[in-house]
Coordinates of C-alpha atoms in Angstrom, one line a residue:
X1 CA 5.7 72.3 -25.7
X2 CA 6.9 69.7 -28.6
X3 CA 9.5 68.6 -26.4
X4 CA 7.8 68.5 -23.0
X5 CA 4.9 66.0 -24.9
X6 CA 7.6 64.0 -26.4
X7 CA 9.8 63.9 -22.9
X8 CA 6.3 62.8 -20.9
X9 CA 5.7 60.2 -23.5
X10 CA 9.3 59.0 -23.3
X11 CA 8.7 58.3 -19.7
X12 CA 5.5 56.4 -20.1
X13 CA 6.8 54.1 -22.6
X14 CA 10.0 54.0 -20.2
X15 CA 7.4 53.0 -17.4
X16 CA 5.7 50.6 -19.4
X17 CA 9.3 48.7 -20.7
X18 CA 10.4 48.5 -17.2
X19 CA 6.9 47.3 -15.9
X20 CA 6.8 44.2 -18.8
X21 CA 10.7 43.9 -18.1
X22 CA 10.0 42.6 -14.4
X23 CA 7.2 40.8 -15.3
X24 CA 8.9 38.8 -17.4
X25 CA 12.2 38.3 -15.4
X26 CA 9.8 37.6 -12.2
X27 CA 8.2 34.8 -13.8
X28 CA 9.4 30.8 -14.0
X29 CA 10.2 29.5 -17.4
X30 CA 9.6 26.0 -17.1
X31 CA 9.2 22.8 -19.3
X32 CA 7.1 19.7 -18.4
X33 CA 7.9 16.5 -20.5
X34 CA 5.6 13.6 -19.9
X35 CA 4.2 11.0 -22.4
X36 CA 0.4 11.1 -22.8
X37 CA -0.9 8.7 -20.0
X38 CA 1.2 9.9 -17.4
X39 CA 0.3 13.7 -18.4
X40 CA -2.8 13.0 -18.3
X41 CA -3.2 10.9 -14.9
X42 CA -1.4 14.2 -13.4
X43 CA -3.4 16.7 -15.7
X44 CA -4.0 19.1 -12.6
X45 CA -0.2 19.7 -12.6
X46 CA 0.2 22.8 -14.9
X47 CA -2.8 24.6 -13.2
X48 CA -1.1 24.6 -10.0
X49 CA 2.1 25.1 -11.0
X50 CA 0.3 28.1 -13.3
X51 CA -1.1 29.5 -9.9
X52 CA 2.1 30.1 -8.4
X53 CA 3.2 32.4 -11.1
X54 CA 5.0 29.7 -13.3
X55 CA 5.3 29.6 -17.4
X56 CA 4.3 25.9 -18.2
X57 CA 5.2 24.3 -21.2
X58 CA 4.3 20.8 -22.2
X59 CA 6.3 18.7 -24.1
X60 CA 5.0 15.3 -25.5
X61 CA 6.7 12.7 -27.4
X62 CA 7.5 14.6 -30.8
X63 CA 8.3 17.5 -29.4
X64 CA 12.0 19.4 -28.9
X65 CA 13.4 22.3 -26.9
X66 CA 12.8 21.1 -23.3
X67 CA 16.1 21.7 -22.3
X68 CA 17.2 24.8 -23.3
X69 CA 14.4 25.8 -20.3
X70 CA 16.0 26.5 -17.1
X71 CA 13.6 24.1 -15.0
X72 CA 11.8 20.6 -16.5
X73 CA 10.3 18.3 -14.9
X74 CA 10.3 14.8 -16.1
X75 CA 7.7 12.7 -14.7
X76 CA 8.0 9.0 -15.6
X77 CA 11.2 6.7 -14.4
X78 CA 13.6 4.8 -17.0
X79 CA 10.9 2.1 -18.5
X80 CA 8.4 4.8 -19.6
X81 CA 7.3 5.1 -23.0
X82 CA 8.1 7.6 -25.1
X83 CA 10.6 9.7 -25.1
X84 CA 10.5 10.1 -20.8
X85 CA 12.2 6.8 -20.2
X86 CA 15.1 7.5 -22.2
X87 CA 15.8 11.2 -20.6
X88 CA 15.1 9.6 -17.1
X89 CA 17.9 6.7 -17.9
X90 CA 19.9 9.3 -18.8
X91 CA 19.9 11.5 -15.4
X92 CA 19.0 9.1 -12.6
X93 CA 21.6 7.2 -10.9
X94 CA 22.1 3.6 -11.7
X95 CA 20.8 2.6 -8.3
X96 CA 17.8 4.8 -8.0
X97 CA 17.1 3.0 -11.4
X98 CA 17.4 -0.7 -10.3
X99 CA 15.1 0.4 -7.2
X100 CA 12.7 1.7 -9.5
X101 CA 12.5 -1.8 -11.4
X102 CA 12.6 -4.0 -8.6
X103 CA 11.0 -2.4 -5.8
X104 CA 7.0 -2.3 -5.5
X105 CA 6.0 1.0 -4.9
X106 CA 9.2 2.7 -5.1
X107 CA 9.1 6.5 -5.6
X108 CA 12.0 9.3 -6.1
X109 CA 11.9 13.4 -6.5
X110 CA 15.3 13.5 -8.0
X111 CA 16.8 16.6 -9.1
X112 CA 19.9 17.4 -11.1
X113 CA 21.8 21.1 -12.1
X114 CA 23.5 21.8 -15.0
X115 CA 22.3 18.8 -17.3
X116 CA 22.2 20.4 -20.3
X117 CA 22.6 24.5 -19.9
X118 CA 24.3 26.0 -16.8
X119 CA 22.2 26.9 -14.0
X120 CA 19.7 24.9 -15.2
X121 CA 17.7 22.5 -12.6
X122 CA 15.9 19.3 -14.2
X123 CA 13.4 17.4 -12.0
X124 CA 12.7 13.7 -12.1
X125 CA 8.8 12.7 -10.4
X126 CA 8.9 8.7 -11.0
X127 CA 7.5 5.8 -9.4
X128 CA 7.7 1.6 -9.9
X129 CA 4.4 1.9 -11.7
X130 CA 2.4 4.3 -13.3
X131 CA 0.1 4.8 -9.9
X132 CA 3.2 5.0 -8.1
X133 CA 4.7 8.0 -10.1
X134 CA 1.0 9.8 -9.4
X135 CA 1.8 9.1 -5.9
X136 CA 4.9 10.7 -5.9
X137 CA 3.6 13.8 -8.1
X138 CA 1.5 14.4 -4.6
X139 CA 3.7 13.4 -2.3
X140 CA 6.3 16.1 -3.8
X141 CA 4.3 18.8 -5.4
X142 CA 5.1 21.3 -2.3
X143 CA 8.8 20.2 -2.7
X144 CA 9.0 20.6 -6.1
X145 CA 6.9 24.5 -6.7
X146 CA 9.3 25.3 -3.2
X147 CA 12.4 24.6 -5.3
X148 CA 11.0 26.4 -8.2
X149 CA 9.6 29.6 -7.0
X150 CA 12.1 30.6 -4.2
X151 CA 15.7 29.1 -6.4
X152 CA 18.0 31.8 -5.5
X153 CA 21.3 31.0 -6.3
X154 CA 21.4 30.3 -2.2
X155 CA 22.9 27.3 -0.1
X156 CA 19.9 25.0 1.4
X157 CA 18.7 25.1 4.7
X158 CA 20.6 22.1 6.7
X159 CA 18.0 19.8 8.8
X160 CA 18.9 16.6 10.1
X161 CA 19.0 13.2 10.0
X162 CA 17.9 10.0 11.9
X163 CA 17.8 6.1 11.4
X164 CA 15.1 3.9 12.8
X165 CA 17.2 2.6 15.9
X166 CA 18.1 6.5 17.1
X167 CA 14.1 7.0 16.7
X168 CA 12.2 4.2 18.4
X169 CA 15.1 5.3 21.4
X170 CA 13.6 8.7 21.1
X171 CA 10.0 7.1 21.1
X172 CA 10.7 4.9 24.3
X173 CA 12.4 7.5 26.3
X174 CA 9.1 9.7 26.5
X175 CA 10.7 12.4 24.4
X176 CA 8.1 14.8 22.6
X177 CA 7.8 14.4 19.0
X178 CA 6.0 15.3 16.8
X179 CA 6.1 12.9 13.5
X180 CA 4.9 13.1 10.1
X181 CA 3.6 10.5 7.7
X182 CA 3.9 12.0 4.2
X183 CA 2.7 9.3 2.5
X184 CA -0.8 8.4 0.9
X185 CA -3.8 8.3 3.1
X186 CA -4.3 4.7 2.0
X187 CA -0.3 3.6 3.1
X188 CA -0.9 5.6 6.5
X189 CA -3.9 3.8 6.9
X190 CA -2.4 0.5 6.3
X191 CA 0.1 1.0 9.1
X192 CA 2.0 3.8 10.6
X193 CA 4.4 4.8 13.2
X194 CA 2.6 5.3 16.6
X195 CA 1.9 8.7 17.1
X196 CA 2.2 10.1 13.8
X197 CA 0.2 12.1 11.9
X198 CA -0.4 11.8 8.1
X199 CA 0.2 15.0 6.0
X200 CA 1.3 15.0 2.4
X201 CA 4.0 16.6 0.5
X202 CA 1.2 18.8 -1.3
X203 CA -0.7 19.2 1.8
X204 CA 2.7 20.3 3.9
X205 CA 2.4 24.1 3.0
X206 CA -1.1 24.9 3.9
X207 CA -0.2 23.6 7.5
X208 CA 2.7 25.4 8.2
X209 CA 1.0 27.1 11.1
X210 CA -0.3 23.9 13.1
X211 CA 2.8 22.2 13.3
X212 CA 4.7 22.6 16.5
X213 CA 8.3 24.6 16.5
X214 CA 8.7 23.7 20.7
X215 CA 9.8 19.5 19.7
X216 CA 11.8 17.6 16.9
X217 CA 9.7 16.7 14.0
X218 CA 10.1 13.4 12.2
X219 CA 9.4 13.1 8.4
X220 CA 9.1 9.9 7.1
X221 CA 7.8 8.0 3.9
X222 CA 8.1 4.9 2.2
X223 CA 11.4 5.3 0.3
X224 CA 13.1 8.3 2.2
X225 CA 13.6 10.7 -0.4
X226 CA 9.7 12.5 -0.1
X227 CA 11.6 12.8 3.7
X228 CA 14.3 13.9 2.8
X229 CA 13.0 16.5 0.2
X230 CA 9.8 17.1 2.9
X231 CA 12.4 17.9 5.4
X232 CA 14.3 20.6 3.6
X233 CA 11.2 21.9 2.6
X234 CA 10.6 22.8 6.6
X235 CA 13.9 23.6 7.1
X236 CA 13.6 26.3 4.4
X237 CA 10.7 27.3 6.0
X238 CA 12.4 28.4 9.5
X239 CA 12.2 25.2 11.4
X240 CA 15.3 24.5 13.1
X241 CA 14.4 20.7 14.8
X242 CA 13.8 18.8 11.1
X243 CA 15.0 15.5 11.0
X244 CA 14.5 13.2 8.1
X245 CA 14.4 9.2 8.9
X246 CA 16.7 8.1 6.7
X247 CA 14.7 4.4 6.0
X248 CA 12.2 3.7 5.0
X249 CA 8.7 3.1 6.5
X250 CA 8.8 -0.6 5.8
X251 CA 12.6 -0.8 7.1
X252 CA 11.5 0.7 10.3
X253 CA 8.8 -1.7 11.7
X254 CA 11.0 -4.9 10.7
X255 CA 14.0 -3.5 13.0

């Protein structure tokens, strides 16, 4: 009777183990590194990251370990204060850097493997100005949790791509499309491509169902990149007609 109470507990602590075990391997590990303003401009960003089963940790200016985590997000380009603009100048490219200094409103999702650990992915959310990196937190919030949550090891999802001359044929020939405008409300109200309608990067996933599979979709934005990442975020989502315009916004309506 000894043994049988001592096999049954066995198993229940054997349950238990496993059950903690794949809670623990299930679950995101992931480190955010912001200086204080910016944190605090996008404060809302570790309660929906939280929601979507991720482990958050913030790491400020002091603070070390960030990148022994196999996700971090970095939100700030290279002339942010702290200890953000250094690690930006570090993994952005020299380009994407001199756009970020000398273009108004300029905005990148950049991402990066293996910067300091293998298999490690490091995200950089930055834009020409403090409002502008906020705007880019939105516009690629979808992007970023879809890279997160579902990273398996796997090839992405190929889409397409288009430039502004292949789509304004498109536009004048009658074809169907069915375009999307995935920057702010306030840029889309400013001035958009006929036709288009305006849904965010964040706003992308809860719309899924409402945009058509039966036409090509166009995703545009003011830079490229919230396209291009906006498009693979579709593509990984079983559309197979994703193109991304490959200028930008203010590009297309001077050509």
């Amino acid at each position: 009777m000894i043994n049988l109470k001592k096999l049954i507990g066995l198993f229940i602590l054997l349950i238990m183990l496993s059950s903690s075990f794949g809670l623990i391997s299930g679950q995101k590990n992931v480190a955010l590194v912001a200086n204080y303003i910016d944190y605090n401009l996008n404060s809302n960003i570790i309660s929906i990251l939280q929601s979507r089963g991720m482990n958050i940790s913030y790491f400020s200016r002091t603070d070390t370990g960030y990148n022994s985590y196999p996700y971090v997000i970095i939100l700030g380009g290279p002339d942010a204060p702290d200890h953000t603009g250094f690690l930006a100048s570090q993994i952005l490219l020299s380009n994407e850097i001199n756009n970020l200094r000398r273009i108004p409103g300029y905005q990148i999702f950049y991402e990066k493997r293996d910067q300091w650990v293998n298999r490690q992915k490091v995200f950089v959310i930055a834009g020409s100005d403090r409002e502008n990196t906020r705007f880019a937190v939105q516009s690629n919030l979808v992007t970023l949790i879809d890279r997160i949550v579902e990273d398996t090891g796997s090839p992405a999802v190929p889409y397409y791509i288009v430039n502004s001359s292949q789509l304004k044929q498109w536009i004048s020939s009658g074809e169907q499309l069915f375009i999307i405008d995935v920057r702010s409300p306030d840029e889309y109200r400013s001035g958009h491509i006929p036709g288009a309608v305006n849904i965010t990067g964040i706003e992308l996933g809860s719309v899924l169902s409402s945009i058509p599979r039966d036409r090509k979709i166009i995703v545009y934005c003011s830079t490229s990149q919230a396209a291009i990442t906006n498009a693979q975020f579709l593509a990984n989502r079983g559309f197979t007609n994703v193109y991304a315009l490959t200028d930008p916004y203010s590009v297309y309506i001077r050509s």
